[in-house]
Amino acid sequence: MSDNARNIDQIIAMCGREEAAAIPILQAIQHDYGFISKEQMKEVCSKTDIKENRLFGIATFYSQFKLTPSGENLIRICKGTACHVRGADNLIDVISEELGIGIGETTADNKFTLETVACLGCCSLAPAIMINNEVYGKLTADKLRGILNEF
Amino acid sequence: MNSKLPQSVLLKVGMGTCGIAAGARAIYDKLEEQVKNFQNIEIDYTSCNGFCHLEPLIETIIKGKTLLLANLSAEQIPFLLENLTNKKLLSSKVLVIEKDKKLKGQNRIVLENCGIINPDKLNDYLEKDGYVALKKVLNNISPEEVIENIKKSGLRGRGGAGFSTGIKWDLARKAQSEQKYVICNADEGDPGAFMDRAVMEGDPHRVIEGLIICGYAIGASKGYIYCRAEYPLAIMRLRKAIIDAKESNLLGENVLNSGFGFEIIIKEGAGAFVCGEETALIASVEGQRGMPRIKPPFPATKGLWEKPTNINNVETLANIPWIIRKGADSFSALGTEKSPGTKVFSLAGKIKNAGLIEIEMGVSLRDIIYGIGGGSSTNKEVKAVQLGGPSGGCIPAEMFDTLVDYESLMSTGAIVGSGGMVAVDEDTCMVDLAKYFLQFIQSESCGKCTFCRIGTKRMLEILTRMTEGKSNMEELNKLRALAQNIGVASLCALGKTAPNPVMTTLRYFESEYLEHINEKKCSTGVCKALVIYTIDEQKCIGCTKCAKNCPVDTISGSLKKPHYIHQEKCIKCGNCEKVCPVGAVSKL
């Protein structure tokens, strides 16, 4: 959760009450809280024109939205074509070995969550990963271990 | 220290997403800190100039000559500042490249300002004839004439389908409605493609200018830019550009006092590949699940909120100001008769000069891969090139004389697509690559059409069994049948083109499929289930390195004696092969 997280009323005031505001509202909650809880979704629906089934349908359709909290650091492995042919799968193996988690999992100490992303668009730096908002490119197993140790 | 140079020197740091990821921020910070000690040195930043493999880089312009100082580190900055003459730079140990030579073979229209101007400065764009086309259009050209012009230029949609932009605009123009919309499709979802990101990050005003002209031509007062959320820098620069354009009356209720009003709203995507499809994109802007709708009605008659809507991709719109400024004939003189103009491609994968290029249509793949791209980046030959992402296909090296235009590429089974070009070498398994794309499509299918939802899953299961050596010829036939049926029975382009990667690899690399099925072998060693690591007893010197580096302790043997891998526990990580100093470990 970010330090100045807005409450639901503030988010609705900013994004609007109509159906078209559903995605921006979810994006704002996700941005401020790191994930979207059922309670928050219910609150949104009670205060806007958006139906609960609609909002839940949207939240589960788009891969950006998370319904469970992530660890302190979010590792996203790029699964783009260039990264794939340059060995992105090996990077997943390295992380699994080092941190003991698979894709979609969080470490027991809540320090890392591992996810994949379709493409970061940094194909010339393949294989690449993103940790929080920072992109790391041209990775090798050793380089990746070094980066993980910095956290 | 207070050195003085005979004339002022401008240093520009390339700060696109890829440049920043390669370390451009540290370079810029160091420059900013050090430059105070010098007079006559100015620093600025620009965005991606397409030379991604050279990043982080600084561009210097001294006595009219532009040099690229490449693959820099912050430690080199003090040295550079002390040696800012062309002669000294060219003879230094820093990797220095003359920009003109680097651009050989390219013709930049869409990218003409990328990597040259500061994308956050409206003035930079104005100095490069920015918004001249908009002024021209608003002062002297009727909407119908604008559309005629675009039709005459022969511009075709750069998002993949290649439909005539002028005809598309005309349909939206003729639709009767008080409210119409234009949308810029910036949901560049194809893995391996980053052309639109580079244009938005490097020259955001150009996209905005194209969109305003489009709005004027079809009679829309509102435009949306639907950009994927994975591009935060592009969104940030577009936002800044929109604010600056508003302040200069280039956007707003009365654009340049012409009486024409236009506003632009940015919509962030939420991570769904299918939203690159225009009707799914419309659903997403409306705040719904991004699921495609049946066409007709086409968006030109019934689009966003059921109003006439024109959707163009970023690169298409970025061509518009140039066409208006230079004339339709100048544009149609470029490229081929049926595919005029240029096309931006992102080169990636196993290629030396990975980056962004813009070529005239009609250049051969060979000229791109070996000429501009410099060939393979590994010690293996380039085996094929994958074009157009999950909707595209693989073209084998034997066919590299194929020309890059809509029709020629279509005849190979691939497509121009949005412009992602990924080179693969002999270490790439084509069955695995087909499986990779199927995996992508399968997880991105919106689930509306049965064939796309379930058919791609069945295809993926068959391909997975192939890569594990558990498949047979009957399944190969099933794979072909499924591929054909999914293509026919899906509503939108995602499903219709989903089988393309499988179809093209089957067409050109059938032997690899047969090897996986009949011999249970993957000669590239990519399909781990089919690989067996063994140690040659004659070569092994018993150094114990492999045993020490084995994560599952499945290698036995004592010091100075030959070692042995127990297959039942082996996870095929390949560590033993990597650490062996004498090359005694090999893959079977």
XYZ file of C-alpha atoms in Angstrom:
739
model
C 0.000 0.000 0.000
C 1.412 3.379 -0.941
C 1.793 5.996 1.807
C -0.881 8.310 0.484
C -3.381 5.746 -0.683
C -6.678 7.328 -1.618
C -9.884 5.918 -0.164
C -12.632 4.543 -2.403
C -14.656 7.768 -2.272
C -11.700 9.791 -3.464
C -11.007 7.307 -6.260
C -14.631 7.410 -7.441
C -14.620 11.201 -7.329
C -11.613 11.150 -9.627
C -12.635 8.392 -12.054
C -16.401 8.774 -12.234
C -19.457 6.701 -11.292
C -20.481 5.343 -14.689
C -19.703 1.885 -16.115
C -16.919 3.232 -18.298
C -15.056 4.183 -15.114
C -14.747 0.561 -13.990
C -11.265 -0.062 -15.381
C -9.767 3.271 -14.215
C -11.241 2.672 -10.734
C -9.694 -0.789 -10.509
C -6.392 0.598 -11.821
C -6.392 3.292 -9.146
C -7.103 0.795 -6.341
C -4.437 -1.542 -7.641
C -1.964 1.351 -7.896
C -2.564 2.539 -4.345
C -3.041 -0.780 -2.530
C -1.089 -3.246 -4.667
C -4.140 -5.471 -5.093
C -7.934 -5.318 -5.120
C -9.905 -6.928 -2.296
C -13.470 -8.239 -2.505
C -14.533 -5.702 0.111
C -13.176 -2.849 -1.987
C -15.033 -4.104 -5.044
C -18.281 -4.318 -3.060
C -17.776 -0.812 -1.761
C -17.187 0.517 -5.289
C -20.402 -1.104 -6.532
C -22.459 0.249 -3.647
C -21.332 3.760 -4.517
C -21.455 3.693 -8.325
C -23.661 2.497 -11.196
C -21.410 -0.537 -11.724
C -22.911 -3.964 -10.941
C -20.931 -6.416 -8.792
C -20.897 -9.179 -11.408
C -19.635 -6.682 -13.996
C -16.815 -5.387 -11.844
C -15.702 -8.849 -10.774
C -15.842 -9.965 -14.407
C -13.549 -7.118 -15.401
C -11.166 -7.653 -12.502
C -10.684 -11.296 -13.465
C -10.479 -10.680 -17.227
C -7.476 -8.368 -17.322
C -4.139 -9.752 -16.236
C -3.076 -6.454 -14.677
C -5.498 -6.854 -11.780
C -4.462 -8.848 -8.742
C -6.972 -10.115 -6.233
C -4.370 -11.233 -3.706
C -1.494 -9.181 -2.282
C 2.012 -9.534 -3.718
C 5.283 -9.710 -1.849
C 7.398 -6.609 -1.204
C 9.185 -6.984 -4.529
C 7.454 -8.029 -7.697
C 9.628 -9.902 -10.171
C 8.210 -10.073 -13.673
C 9.941 -12.314 -16.163
C 9.468 -11.205 -19.741
C 8.047 -14.003 -21.872
C 8.341 -12.135 -25.176
C 9.551 -13.980 -28.262
C 13.054 -12.533 -28.186
C 13.408 -13.378 -24.492
C 12.027 -16.858 -25.098
C 14.566 -17.722 -27.790
C 17.310 -16.219 -25.658
C 16.502 -18.403 -22.679
C 13.850 -16.757 -20.471
C 12.864 -20.197 -19.160
C 16.327 -20.638 -17.694
C 15.823 -17.424 -15.713
C 12.633 -18.854 -14.234
C 14.606 -21.948 -13.218
C 17.252 -19.779 -11.548
C 14.665 -17.852 -9.553
C 12.858 -21.027 -8.569
C 16.158 -22.492 -7.413
C 17.245 -19.384 -5.513
C 13.938 -18.364 -3.972
C 12.019 -21.620 -3.956
C 8.953 -20.189 -5.679
C 7.222 -20.866 -8.954
C 5.224 -18.498 -11.167
C 2.394 -16.821 -9.293
C 3.906 -17.640 -5.898
C 5.291 -15.511 -3.070
C 8.225 -16.392 -0.822
C 7.458 -17.381 2.780
C 9.139 -14.199 4.077
C 6.868 -12.164 1.747
C 9.907 -10.611 0.103
C 9.358 -11.674 -3.512
C 6.477 -12.548 -5.810
C 7.239 -14.123 -9.186
C 5.150 -13.417 -12.268
C 5.538 -13.466 -16.016
C 4.663 -10.646 -18.411
C 3.788 -11.005 -22.099
C 6.459 -8.602 -23.359
C 8.290 -5.656 -21.838
C 9.162 -4.269 -25.259
C 12.891 -4.248 -24.460
C 13.563 -7.018 -26.937
C 17.086 -5.890 -27.755
C 18.013 -6.469 -24.105
C 16.667 -10.026 -24.089
C 16.399 -11.896 -21.851
C 14.955 -9.207 -19.603
C 13.046 -9.006 -16.348
C 11.371 -6.219 -14.427
C 11.689 -5.948 -10.663
C 9.172 -3.440 -9.350
C 9.504 -0.716 -12.013
C 13.115 -1.316 -13.017
C 14.068 -3.288 -16.144
C 17.168 -5.497 -16.046
C 18.446 -6.717 -19.402
C 20.943 -9.047 -21.087
C 20.701 -11.394 -18.128
C 22.656 -14.529 -17.436
C 22.081 -16.916 -14.555
C 24.977 -15.379 -12.592
C 23.935 -11.804 -13.274
C 20.406 -12.617 -12.111
C 21.682 -14.220 -8.892
C 23.714 -11.072 -8.255
C 20.663 -8.853 -8.757
C 18.519 -10.990 -6.442
C 21.189 -10.732 -3.747
C 20.932 -6.949 -3.820
C 17.397 -7.120 -2.454
C 39.259 22.827 -13.891
C 37.510 25.006 -16.405
C 38.213 23.834 -19.910
C 36.921 25.761 -22.841
C 36.043 24.318 -26.201
C 36.361 26.383 -29.376
C 32.669 25.972 -30.130
C 29.702 24.700 -28.208
C 29.034 20.992 -28.242
C 25.687 19.343 -27.702
C 25.561 15.951 -26.036
C 22.328 14.009 -26.217
C 21.669 10.919 -24.139
C 19.284 8.301 -25.557
C 16.591 7.894 -22.923
C 13.936 5.548 -24.217
C 12.773 2.674 -22.012
C 15.485 0.425 -23.442
C 18.197 3.064 -23.055
C 17.215 3.655 -19.442
C 17.181 -0.091 -18.777
C 20.682 -0.284 -20.227
C 21.889 2.439 -17.829
C 21.260 5.795 -19.563
C 20.000 7.433 -16.365
C 23.360 7.013 -14.628
C 25.089 8.435 -17.698
C 22.828 11.478 -17.732
C 23.269 12.095 -13.988
C 27.025 11.892 -14.306
C 27.004 14.296 -17.255
C 24.850 16.745 -15.371
C 27.220 16.656 -12.411
C 30.421 16.960 -14.461
C 29.336 19.395 -17.124
C 29.372 22.285 -14.653
C 33.158 22.231 -14.912
C 33.019 22.989 -18.605
C 31.897 25.881 -20.675
C 30.277 25.464 -24.058
C 28.969 21.992 -23.377
C 25.229 21.555 -23.461
C 23.444 18.392 -22.478
C 19.994 17.179 -23.380
C 18.177 13.904 -23.777
C 16.326 12.298 -26.593
C 14.568 8.976 -26.916
C 15.295 5.758 -28.738
C 17.149 6.232 -32.003
C 16.816 2.591 -32.855
C 20.340 1.458 -32.085
C 19.289 -0.590 -29.094
C 22.339 -2.845 -29.235
C 24.591 0.196 -28.712
C 22.866 1.476 -25.613
C 23.481 3.283 -23.398
C 24.684 5.903 -25.843
C 25.399 9.583 -26.260
C 25.109 11.448 -29.519
C 27.552 14.275 -30.175
C 27.268 16.813 -32.939
C 30.591 18.526 -33.562
C 31.236 20.565 -36.711
C 28.139 19.093 -38.333
C 29.292 15.515 -37.848
C 27.123 13.254 -35.726
C 28.844 10.561 -33.729
C 27.352 7.888 -31.523
C 29.336 7.061 -28.407
C 28.132 3.576 -27.656
C 27.890 1.012 -24.861
C 28.997 3.628 -22.361
C 29.423 3.477 -18.629
C 29.239 6.432 -16.244
C 32.953 6.016 -15.448
C 33.833 7.001 -19.010
C 32.114 10.398 -18.776
C 35.024 12.468 -17.362
C 37.299 11.134 -20.089
C 34.757 11.943 -22.798
C 34.269 15.500 -21.612
C 37.987 16.101 -21.809
C 38.210 14.766 -25.347
C 35.307 16.284 -27.201
C 36.669 16.599 -30.717
C 35.797 14.280 -33.575
C 39.428 13.324 -34.032
C 40.081 12.479 -30.401
C 36.828 10.582 -30.025
C 37.367 8.493 -33.134
C 40.828 7.447 -31.985
C 39.808 6.739 -28.381
C 38.986 3.382 -26.859
C 35.304 4.259 -26.615
C 33.098 2.571 -29.183
C 32.393 5.420 -31.607
C 30.132 5.057 -34.615
C 29.308 7.517 -37.366
C 25.554 7.855 -37.428
C 25.176 8.296 -41.180
C 26.917 5.002 -41.855
C 24.764 3.277 -39.265
C 21.590 4.405 -41.018
C 22.591 2.939 -44.368
C 19.757 1.029 -46.003
C 17.081 2.840 -44.022
C 14.665 5.575 -44.998
C 13.157 7.308 -42.008
C 9.765 8.996 -42.221
C 7.945 7.834 -39.120
C 11.192 7.804 -37.154
C 12.557 11.022 -38.656
C 12.596 12.759 -35.267
C 13.087 9.747 -33.005
C 16.413 9.935 -31.244
C 16.920 13.478 -32.506
C 14.467 15.716 -30.672
C 13.736 15.953 -26.990
C 10.286 14.329 -26.826
C 9.273 16.449 -23.845
C 9.851 19.739 -25.678
C 7.091 20.946 -27.979
C 9.534 23.473 -29.441
C 11.839 20.716 -30.642
C 8.958 19.229 -32.594
C 7.903 22.628 -33.968
C 11.425 23.238 -35.226
C 11.143 20.014 -37.241
C 8.025 21.288 -39.039
C 5.802 19.906 -36.312
C 2.118 20.826 -36.581
C 2.761 22.387 -40.017
C 0.504 19.710 -41.501
C -2.232 20.505 -38.998
C -2.041 24.219 -39.790
C -2.122 23.500 -43.504
C -5.152 21.249 -43.145
C -7.121 23.630 -40.918
C -6.398 26.646 -43.134
C -6.716 25.341 -46.651
C -7.878 21.774 -46.994
C -11.401 20.457 -46.618
C -11.932 17.161 -44.773
C -12.915 15.475 -48.042
C -9.704 16.663 -49.670
C -7.653 15.357 -46.748
C -9.243 11.938 -47.224
C -8.649 12.068 -50.970
C -5.018 12.867 -50.258
C -4.596 9.932 -47.903
C -6.319 7.643 -50.401
C -4.004 8.873 -53.132
C -0.929 8.251 -50.996
C -1.866 4.566 -50.845
C -1.156 4.374 -47.095
C -2.269 1.042 -45.628
C -2.889 0.278 -41.962
C 0.376 -0.468 -40.181
C -1.230 -2.455 -37.389
C -1.278 -5.686 -39.308
C -4.233 -6.045 -41.644
C -3.015 -3.541 -44.243
C -6.420 -2.046 -45.057
C -6.432 1.254 -46.983
C -6.367 4.101 -44.457
C -8.063 6.537 -46.835
C -11.018 4.206 -47.470
C -11.357 3.582 -43.737
C -11.491 7.330 -43.063
C -13.974 7.810 -45.888
C -16.366 5.254 -44.381
C -16.256 7.031 -41.028
C -16.628 10.437 -42.701
C -19.760 9.324 -44.561
C -21.414 7.784 -41.497
C -24.113 10.148 -40.239
C -23.913 11.088 -36.575
C -23.528 14.156 -34.387
C -20.842 12.460 -32.341
C -17.951 10.516 -33.808
C -14.720 9.249 -32.298
C -11.178 8.518 -33.371
C -9.000 6.071 -31.503
C -5.264 5.546 -31.682
C -4.537 1.877 -31.090
C -1.377 1.873 -28.999
C -1.983 -1.532 -27.452
C 1.130 -2.995 -29.017
C 0.729 -6.484 -27.639
C 2.735 -8.677 -30.008
C 5.645 -10.101 -28.079
C 8.839 -9.088 -29.866
C 7.454 -5.776 -31.144
C 8.321 -2.308 -29.829
C 7.912 0.044 -32.806
C 4.940 1.934 -31.430
C 6.523 2.289 -28.009
C 9.546 3.909 -29.608
C 7.436 6.324 -31.662
C 5.319 7.383 -28.670
C 8.353 7.782 -26.443
C 10.441 9.491 -29.078
C 8.000 11.720 -30.963
C 4.683 11.902 -29.087
C 3.482 15.104 -30.771
C 3.626 13.410 -34.147
C 1.068 10.818 -33.024
C -1.092 13.570 -31.559
C -0.889 15.617 -34.759
C -1.894 12.575 -36.818
C -4.846 11.931 -34.531
C -6.087 15.548 -34.677
C -5.924 15.528 -38.486
C -7.809 12.230 -38.513
C -10.473 13.749 -36.225
C -10.801 16.762 -38.527
C -11.096 14.556 -41.606
C -13.856 12.275 -40.341
C -15.615 14.944 -38.273
C -14.838 13.749 -34.746
C -14.303 16.031 -31.790
C -12.910 13.466 -29.407
C -9.945 11.143 -29.671
C -8.661 8.365 -27.456
C -5.198 6.900 -27.246
C -5.488 3.356 -25.927
C -2.003 2.517 -24.673
C -0.922 -0.629 -22.902
C -0.056 -0.113 -19.246
C 3.278 -1.908 -19.707
C 4.546 1.282 -21.399
C 4.627 3.771 -18.497
C 7.199 6.075 -20.120
C 5.205 6.339 -23.353
C 2.089 7.248 -21.367
C 4.000 9.841 -19.352
C 5.433 11.533 -22.452
C 2.074 11.488 -24.247
C 0.419 13.091 -21.207
C 3.022 15.855 -21.143
C 2.661 16.377 -24.901
C -1.128 16.685 -24.625
C -0.816 19.309 -21.881
C 1.724 21.296 -23.921
C -0.409 21.050 -27.062
C -3.412 22.354 -25.143
C -1.433 25.316 -23.826
C -0.408 26.220 -27.362
C -3.992 25.920 -28.618
C -3.126 22.912 -30.770
C -5.780 20.994 -28.864
C -8.965 22.291 -27.299
C -12.292 23.858 -28.156
C -10.968 26.015 -30.970
C -7.794 24.508 -32.408
C -5.576 27.306 -33.802
C -8.679 29.509 -33.909
C -10.060 27.502 -36.817
C -13.395 26.740 -35.227
C -12.535 23.039 -35.063
C -12.550 21.590 -31.539
C -10.720 18.445 -30.508
C -9.702 16.779 -27.259
C -7.615 13.688 -26.555
C -8.025 11.285 -23.647
C -5.489 8.600 -22.769
C -6.898 5.207 -21.777
C -4.533 2.765 -20.162
C -4.926 -0.860 -21.129
C -5.044 -3.442 -18.384
C -3.054 -6.286 -19.840
C -5.148 -8.155 -22.395
C -3.621 -9.003 -25.769
C -7.039 -9.342 -27.402
C -7.642 -5.606 -26.859
C -5.403 -4.939 -29.863
C -8.416 -6.147 -31.897
C -10.472 -3.052 -32.663
C -13.874 -4.173 -31.412
C -12.336 -5.633 -28.220
C -10.471 -2.358 -27.756
C -13.747 -0.455 -28.054
C -15.337 -2.711 -25.418
C -12.374 -2.033 -23.146
C -12.635 1.753 -23.558
C -16.313 1.419 -22.675
C -15.233 -0.214 -19.433
C -16.144 -3.800 -20.229
C -14.313 -7.083 -20.621
C -12.301 -6.778 -23.810
C -14.237 -9.217 -25.972
C -14.542 -8.791 -29.746
C -17.912 -8.156 -31.354
C -19.348 -9.433 -34.602
C -18.557 -7.316 -37.669
C -20.557 -5.870 -39.410
C -21.501 -3.404 -38.153
C -17.976 -2.077 -38.535
C -16.686 0.552 -36.098
C -16.889 3.091 -38.933
C -20.683 2.932 -38.648
C -21.186 1.642 -35.094
C -18.144 1.809 -32.848
C -17.469 3.358 -29.480
C -20.793 3.822 -27.634
C -22.406 2.813 -30.917
C -21.134 5.962 -32.639
C -19.064 6.016 -35.855
C -15.456 5.429 -34.859
C -12.196 5.301 -36.723
C -9.336 3.284 -35.271
C -5.760 3.520 -36.532
C -2.545 2.196 -35.167
C 0.251 4.479 -33.902
C 2.512 4.090 -36.917
C -0.331 4.714 -39.374
C -1.153 8.007 -37.664
C 2.520 8.957 -37.429
C 2.692 8.813 -41.234
C -0.137 11.323 -41.671
C 1.695 14.626 -40.931
C 4.480 13.664 -43.337
C 2.022 12.817 -46.141
C 0.186 16.127 -45.700
C 3.426 18.122 -45.584
C 5.228 16.442 -48.468
C 2.269 15.435 -50.598
C 0.645 12.105 -51.424
C 2.875 11.633 -54.464
C 6.080 11.808 -52.438
C 4.721 9.025 -50.255
C 3.462 6.778 -53.035
C 6.815 7.172 -54.794
C 8.341 5.203 -51.923
C 8.051 1.448 -51.525
C 6.167 -0.712 -54.005
C 3.070 -0.032 -56.068
C 0.696 -1.963 -53.829
C 2.550 -1.294 -50.569
C 3.755 2.298 -50.742
C 5.771 4.071 -48.087
C 8.001 2.719 -45.399
C 7.575 0.305 -42.527
C 9.156 0.307 -39.104
C 10.361 -3.038 -37.815
C 11.818 -4.059 -34.513
C 14.708 -6.429 -34.977
C 15.351 -8.753 -32.078
C 16.348 -12.271 -31.160
C 19.606 -13.793 -32.360
C 20.648 -10.812 -34.412
C 23.715 -8.604 -34.100
C 22.234 -5.138 -34.601
C 19.058 -5.535 -32.600
C 16.943 -2.412 -32.630
C 14.482 -0.360 -34.536
C 14.678 0.131 -38.287
C 12.590 1.846 -40.925
C 12.852 0.629 -44.485
C 11.058 1.255 -47.731
C 8.583 -1.492 -48.551
C 9.964 -3.886 -51.113
C 13.375 -4.480 -49.532
C 14.291 -8.153 -49.209
C 14.429 -9.977 -45.894
C 18.055 -10.772 -46.651
C 18.919 -7.077 -46.855
C 17.282 -6.559 -43.489
C 18.715 -9.565 -41.664
C 22.246 -9.455 -43.062
C 22.542 -5.879 -44.304
C 21.023 -3.747 -41.585
C 20.819 -6.473 -38.938
C 24.410 -7.652 -39.398
C 23.453 -11.339 -39.325
C 23.506 -13.732 -36.401
C 24.640 -12.593 -32.970
C 25.779 -16.112 -32.073
C 28.213 -18.502 -33.695
C 25.282 -20.311 -35.318
C 23.562 -19.338 -38.573
C 20.198 -17.566 -38.648
C 17.690 -20.339 -39.355
C 14.472 -18.378 -39.759
C 12.803 -15.121 -38.961
C 9.536 -14.857 -37.078
C 7.349 -12.059 -38.339
C 4.152 -10.634 -36.945
C 4.128 -12.278 -33.515
C 1.487 -14.828 -32.558
C -0.567 -13.975 -35.669
C 2.411 -14.285 -37.962
C 4.710 -16.991 -39.100
C 8.276 -18.202 -39.518
C 10.082 -17.703 -42.797
C 13.098 -20.004 -43.334
C 16.527 -18.742 -44.398
C 16.112 -20.297 -47.885
C 13.359 -17.775 -48.509
C 15.177 -14.644 -47.371
C 14.931 -13.238 -50.902
C 11.237 -12.647 -50.202
C 10.398 -8.975 -50.441
C 8.905 -7.161 -47.498
C 5.496 -5.976 -48.666
C 1.976 -7.018 -47.711
C 1.338 -9.411 -50.589
C 4.756 -11.097 -50.790
C 4.855 -11.858 -47.084
C 1.267 -13.071 -47.061
C 2.140 -15.632 -49.748
C 4.700 -17.214 -47.409
C 2.090 -17.761 -44.686
C 3.528 -14.995 -42.525
C 2.312 -11.373 -42.397
C 3.835 -7.902 -42.213
C 1.914 -7.658 -38.981
C 2.706 -4.852 -36.655
C 6.403 -5.197 -37.421
C 8.037 -7.488 -34.898
C 10.893 -9.401 -36.520
C 12.620 -11.988 -34.378
C 15.582 -13.870 -35.801
C 16.198 -17.399 -34.567
C 19.322 -19.499 -35.073
C 20.112 -23.194 -35.278
C 19.849 -23.459 -31.494
C 16.133 -22.686 -31.659
C 13.679 -25.572 -31.767
C 10.802 -24.731 -34.118
C 8.390 -27.101 -32.385
C 9.143 -25.360 -29.108
C 8.679 -21.969 -30.790
C 5.271 -23.029 -32.127
C 4.396 -24.264 -28.636
C 5.512 -20.933 -27.187
C 3.113 -18.965 -29.415
C 0.271 -21.397 -28.783
C 0.829 -20.995 -25.049
C 0.588 -17.247 -25.490
C -2.583 -17.378 -27.611
C -4.192 -19.959 -25.394
C -3.781 -17.830 -22.299
C -4.853 -14.657 -24.135
C -7.939 -16.095 -25.852
C -10.912 -14.181 -24.485
C -12.996 -17.340 -24.428
C -15.850 -16.187 -26.633
C -15.436 -18.625 -29.527
C -15.301 -22.358 -28.823
C -12.637 -23.144 -31.410
C -10.287 -20.509 -30.148
C -10.951 -21.246 -26.468
C -10.808 -25.054 -26.567
C -9.131 -25.697 -29.908
C -5.972 -23.806 -29.006
C -5.851 -25.723 -25.728
C -6.001 -29.062 -27.538
C -3.318 -27.865 -29.967
C -1.126 -26.832 -27.078
C -1.560 -30.217 -25.407
C -0.489 -32.009 -28.587
C 2.548 -29.749 -28.994
C 3.479 -30.250 -25.358
C 3.356 -34.027 -25.812
C 5.518 -33.673 -28.930
C 8.162 -31.777 -27.010
C 8.097 -34.553 -24.408
C 8.400 -37.361 -26.940
C 4.914 -38.692 -26.165
C 3.162 -37.952 -29.442
C 2.463 -39.871 -32.664
C 1.632 -39.284 -36.329
C -2.080 -39.445 -35.717
C -1.760 -36.456 -33.420
C 0.154 -34.547 -36.073
C -2.833 -34.953 -38.386
C -5.133 -33.803 -35.603
C -2.923 -30.752 -35.119
C -3.302 -29.830 -38.790
C -7.075 -30.312 -38.709
C -7.442 -28.233 -35.551
C -5.301 -25.486 -37.037
C -7.544 -25.271 -40.086
C -10.782 -25.315 -38.124
C -9.718 -22.686 -35.605
C -8.798 -20.402 -38.478
C -12.247 -20.770 -40.007
C -14.472 -20.825 -36.950
C -13.147 -17.938 -34.870
C -14.700 -14.507 -34.834
C -11.727 -12.191 -34.547
C -8.203 -11.965 -35.889
C -6.700 -13.397 -32.698
C -8.414 -16.741 -33.285
C -8.301 -16.639 -37.073
C -4.544 -16.195 -37.111
C -3.770 -18.268 -34.000
C -2.711 -21.337 -36.008
C -0.252 -19.369 -38.198
C 2.895 -20.097 -36.172
C 2.072 -23.818 -36.212
C 1.092 -23.837 -39.896
C 4.259 -22.076 -41.048
C 6.633 -24.146 -38.925
C 4.887 -27.294 -40.161
C 5.234 -26.074 -43.716
C 8.921 -25.177 -43.565
C 10.286 -27.262 -40.690
C 8.251 -30.468 -40.850
C 11.399 -32.524 -40.366
C 11.766 -31.100 -36.866
C 8.247 -32.215 -35.984
C 8.942 -35.692 -37.392
C 12.164 -35.905 -35.392
C 10.262 -35.161 -32.178
C 7.497 -37.644 -33.027
C 9.368 -40.571 -34.556
C 12.849 -40.391 -33.065
C 11.797 -38.787 -29.751
C 14.673 -36.410 -30.264
C 15.235 -32.645 -30.224
C 18.542 -31.962 -31.957
C 18.665 -28.358 -30.753
C 18.530 -29.554 -27.149
C 15.767 -27.093 -26.275
C 13.106 -29.672 -25.399
C 14.543 -30.737 -22.083
C 12.492 -33.915 -21.738
C 14.167 -35.273 -24.855
C 17.725 -34.413 -23.912
C 20.095 -36.806 -22.182
C 23.374 -35.499 -20.783
C 26.272 -37.968 -20.723
C 29.939 -37.794 -19.818
C 32.576 -39.156 -22.187
C 34.779 -41.365 -19.974
C 37.743 -40.941 -22.311
C 37.666 -37.171 -22.085
C 36.712 -36.742 -18.409
C 39.689 -35.705 -16.258
C 37.845 -36.180 -12.964
C 38.043 -32.543 -11.876
C 34.693 -32.962 -9.962
C 33.408 -29.579 -11.189
C 30.268 -31.084 -12.709
C 29.414 -33.002 -9.549
C 29.915 -29.866 -7.433
C 27.668 -27.791 -9.683
C 24.904 -30.354 -10.048
C 21.871 -28.960 -8.198
C 20.373 -32.427 -7.607
C 23.577 -34.354 -6.790
C 23.072 -36.917 -9.494
C 26.697 -37.037 -10.702
C 29.029 -39.533 -9.046
C 32.752 -40.160 -9.390
C 35.884 -39.488 -7.372
C 38.785 -37.120 -7.947
C 40.779 -37.822 -11.127
C 38.397 -40.642 -12.069
C 35.741 -40.504 -14.816
C 32.369 -39.205 -13.619
C 28.902 -40.585 -14.333
C 25.419 -38.985 -14.540
C 22.554 -40.974 -12.980
C 19.726 -40.184 -15.403
C 16.776 -40.887 -13.109
C 17.384 -37.762 -10.977
C 18.766 -35.486 -13.736
C 16.713 -32.313 -14.276
C 18.616 -31.404 -17.482
C 19.679 -28.008 -16.275
C 22.845 -28.233 -18.360
C 25.128 -26.962 -15.554
C 27.522 -29.888 -16.032
C 27.968 -29.084 -19.709
C 28.600 -25.421 -18.930
C 31.251 -25.982 -16.246
C 33.165 -28.873 -17.824
C 36.635 -27.521 -18.713
C 37.394 -30.214 -21.296
C 34.074 -30.567 -23.117
C 33.445 -34.100 -21.884
C 29.719 -33.550 -21.263
C 27.450 -33.751 -24.281
C 23.758 -33.772 -25.113
C 22.272 -36.786 -26.854
